[in-house]
Tab-separated table of C-alpha atoms and ligand atoms in Angstrom:
chain	number	residue	atom	x	y	z
A	1	UNK	CA	1.950	-8.674	14.254
A	2	UNK	CA	5.086	-6.645	14.507
A	3	UNK	CA	7.452	-6.819	11.578
A	4	UNK	CA	11.161	-7.437	11.925
A	5	UNK	CA	13.451	-4.673	10.729
A	6	UNK	CA	14.613	-6.993	7.948
A	7	UNK	CA	11.030	-7.552	6.738
A	8	UNK	CA	10.348	-3.825	6.889
A	9	UNK	CA	13.416	-2.962	4.824
A	10	UNK	CA	12.645	-5.722	2.300
A	11	UNK	CA	9.154	-4.332	1.768
A	12	UNK	CA	10.502	-0.799	1.330
A	13	UNK	CA	13.014	-2.100	-1.227
A	14	UNK	CA	10.276	-3.861	-3.185
A	15	UNK	CA	8.051	-0.750	-3.078
A	16	UNK	CA	10.950	1.241	-4.584
A	17	UNK	CA	11.401	-1.436	-7.289
A	18	UNK	CA	7.745	-1.046	-8.266
A	19	UNK	CA	8.232	2.649	-9.147
A	20	UNK	CA	9.758	1.485	-12.429
A	21	UNK	CA	6.345	0.201	-13.594
A	22	UNK	CA	4.246	3.141	-12.424
A	23	UNK	CA	2.182	4.489	-15.358
A	24	UNK	CA	1.632	8.190	-14.771
A	25	UNK	CA	1.434	10.229	-17.977
A	26	UNK	CA	-1.008	12.649	-16.303
A	27	UNK	CA	0.065	13.365	-12.725
A	28	UNK	CA	3.711	12.274	-13.075
A	29	UNK	CA	3.421	11.255	-9.412
A	30	UNK	CA	4.834	7.728	-9.205
A	31	UNK	CA	3.861	5.374	-6.389
A	32	UNK	CA	5.158	1.895	-5.560
A	33	UNK	CA	3.755	-0.540	-3.010
A	34	UNK	CA	4.719	-3.928	-1.583
A	35	UNK	CA	2.078	-5.968	0.220
A	36	UNK	CA	3.119	-8.780	2.559
A	37	UNK	CA	0.649	-11.675	2.735
A	38	UNK	CA	0.497	-13.892	5.805
A	39	UNK	CA	1.931	-16.783	3.752
A	40	UNK	CA	5.077	-14.698	3.181
A	41	UNK	CA	4.384	-13.780	-0.452
A	42	UNK	CA	5.007	-10.160	-1.371
A	43	UNK	CA	2.719	-8.584	-3.998
A	44	UNK	CA	4.074	-5.507	-5.733
A	45	UNK	CA	1.864	-2.726	-7.034
A	46	UNK	CA	2.186	0.557	-8.899
A	47	UNK	CA	-0.274	3.305	-9.758
A	48	UNK	CA	-1.852	3.020	-13.188
A	49	UNK	CA	-3.423	6.157	-14.629
A	50	UNK	CA	-5.925	6.574	-17.436
A	51	UNK	CA	-6.835	9.308	-19.937
A	52	UNK	CA	-10.368	9.264	-18.528
A	53	UNK	CA	-8.899	9.955	-15.043
A	54	UNK	CA	-11.596	8.132	-13.018
A	55	UNK	CA	-10.204	4.655	-13.729
A	56	UNK	CA	-6.819	5.582	-12.178
A	57	UNK	CA	-5.740	2.905	-9.726
A	58	UNK	CA	-3.404	3.551	-6.805
A	59	UNK	CA	-0.328	1.415	-6.182
A	60	UNK	CA	-1.736	0.011	-2.941
A	61	UNK	CA	-4.963	-1.137	-4.560
A	62	UNK	CA	-3.076	-2.673	-7.466
A	63	UNK	CA	-1.132	-4.791	-4.950
A	64	UNK	CA	-4.292	-5.789	-3.050
A	65	UNK	CA	-6.224	-6.660	-6.191
A	66	UNK	CA	-3.353	-8.734	-7.552
A	67	UNK	CA	-3.327	-10.787	-4.350
A	68	UNK	CA	-7.091	-11.113	-3.935
A	69	UNK	CA	-7.484	-12.090	-7.596
A	70	UNK	CA	-5.155	-15.008	-6.868
A	71	UNK	CA	-7.149	-16.129	-3.838
A	72	UNK	CA	-4.996	-14.485	-1.171
A	73	UNK	CA	-6.891	-12.454	1.430
A	74	UNK	CA	-4.751	-12.462	4.592
A	75	UNK	CA	-2.169	-9.746	5.009
A	76	UNK	CA	0.317	-8.425	7.551
A	77	UNK	CA	1.759	-5.211	6.104
A	78	UNK	CA	2.227	-2.879	3.154
A	79	UNK	CA	5.028	-0.473	2.281
A	80	UNK	CA	4.348	2.617	0.164
A	81	UNK	CA	6.690	5.104	-1.515
A	82	UNK	CA	5.773	7.931	-3.857
A	83	UNK	CA	6.959	11.164	-5.406
A	84	UNK	CA	6.909	13.369	-8.494
A	85	UNK	CA	8.649	11.661	-11.438
A	86	UNK	CA	9.596	8.872	-9.035
A	87	UNK	CA	11.811	11.141	-6.972
A	88	UNK	CA	11.054	10.325	-3.354
A	89	UNK	CA	11.491	13.495	-1.320
A	90	UNK	CA	8.952	12.853	1.441
A	91	UNK	CA	6.829	10.173	3.040
A	92	UNK	CA	3.733	9.172	1.019
A	93	UNK	CA	0.791	7.895	3.057
A	94	UNK	CA	-2.040	5.856	1.471
A	95	UNK	CA	-5.068	7.774	0.208
A	96	UNK	CA	-8.470	7.389	1.852
A	97	UNK	CA	-9.828	5.011	-0.783
A	98	UNK	CA	-6.864	2.666	-0.337
A	99	UNK	CA	-7.298	2.784	3.449
A	100	UNK	CA	-10.890	1.645	2.921
A	101	UNK	CA	-9.757	-1.259	0.710
A	102	UNK	CA	-7.291	-2.276	3.440
A	103	UNK	CA	-10.214	-2.169	5.902
A	104	UNK	CA	-11.991	-4.822	3.841
A	105	UNK	CA	-9.231	-7.411	4.178
A	106	UNK	CA	-7.127	-6.484	7.203
A	107	UNK	CA	-7.469	-6.371	10.956
A	108	UNK	CA	-7.126	-2.616	11.592
A	109	UNK	CA	-5.422	-3.158	14.949
A	110	UNK	CA	-2.752	-5.442	13.486
A	111	UNK	CA	-2.175	-4.471	9.858
A	112	UNK	CA	1.005	-2.371	9.539
A	113	UNK	CA	1.362	0.454	7.021
A	114	UNK	CA	4.923	1.520	6.275
A	115	UNK	CA	5.048	4.945	4.620
A	116	UNK	CA	8.622	5.471	3.532
A	117	UNK	CA	10.930	8.123	2.186
A	118	UNK	CA	13.938	5.806	2.322
A	119	UNK	CA	15.173	2.764	4.202
A	120	UNK	CA	16.357	5.144	6.904
A	121	UNK	CA	13.302	7.391	7.072
A	122	UNK	CA	9.910	5.750	7.359
A	123	UNK	CA	6.814	5.629	9.536
A	124	UNK	CA	4.997	2.491	10.676
A	125	UNK	CA	1.332	2.845	11.653
A	126	UNK	CA	-1.542	0.468	12.130
A	127	UNK	CA	-4.496	0.730	9.775
A	128	UNK	CA	-6.550	1.774	12.801
A	129	UNK	CA	-4.297	4.795	13.287
A	130	UNK	CA	-4.788	5.753	9.645
A	131	UNK	CA	-8.510	4.999	9.563
A	132	UNK	CA	-10.019	5.398	13.032
A	133	UNK	CA	-13.592	4.122	13.401
A	134	UNK	CA	-13.371	2.635	9.918
A	135	UNK	CA	-16.427	0.950	8.414
A	136	UNK	CA	-15.752	-2.646	7.457
A	137	UNK	CA	-17.113	-6.170	7.023
A	138	UNK	CA	-17.836	-6.423	10.774
A	139	UNK	CA	-20.388	-3.634	10.465
A	140	UNK	CA	-22.355	-5.859	8.088
A	141	UNK	CA	-21.938	-8.886	10.350
A	142	UNK	CA	-19.376	-10.391	7.978
A	143	UNK	CA	-16.287	-10.611	10.133
B	1	LIG	N1	-1.586	7.547	-5.630
B	1	LIG	C1	-1.287	6.266	-5.235
B	1	LIG	O1	-0.933	5.413	-6.053
B	1	LIG	N2	-1.385	5.973	-3.928
B	1	LIG	C2	-1.740	6.859	-2.949
B	1	LIG	O2	-1.975	6.461	-1.821
B	1	LIG	C3	-1.811	8.289	-3.281
B	1	LIG	C4	-2.047	8.586	-4.724
B	1	LIG	C5	-1.491	7.872	-7.058
B	1	LIG	C6	-2.816	8.107	-7.760
B	1	LIG	C7	-2.390	8.972	-8.928
B	1	LIG	O3	-1.927	8.109	-9.964
B	1	LIG	C8	-1.203	9.748	-8.392
B	1	LIG	O4	-0.760	9.058	-7.238
B	1	LIG	C9	-1.539	11.190	-8.024
B	1	LIG	O5	-2.610	11.246	-7.173
């Protein structure tokens, strides 16, 4: 699907709102995400760090896991913003692990990833652009 400008800006706004909840005592790099489900619900997410480091969870995955844990598995788009101490000075693209989680639930040719610096400066890419030749459920005959 292609998002309207209004939808895009709403998702960016929500991703910025989520920065307030980001828990980053270690990296101080705050990330906010807003995931749009096909039913119109928007799931916010923030990164959540941990003293043991490995259990750190990215903002994008927090948003996905919130939705999936409530039975929602169909998505259209996600917006992501991130920066040191919550100061957004450049575009923040999803990490490789989060791209793989998106691959599990989203059609790579249709799912839109909005990586934003502001409501004026952002990039919209499909998951396929971010994860070409991605391995997903279809490779196990599950799509
Ligand atoms: N982080 C995210 O939340 N999303 C990304 O796509 C990139 C990285 C978080 C993980 C960690 O808490 C901090 O940013 C620094 O890597």
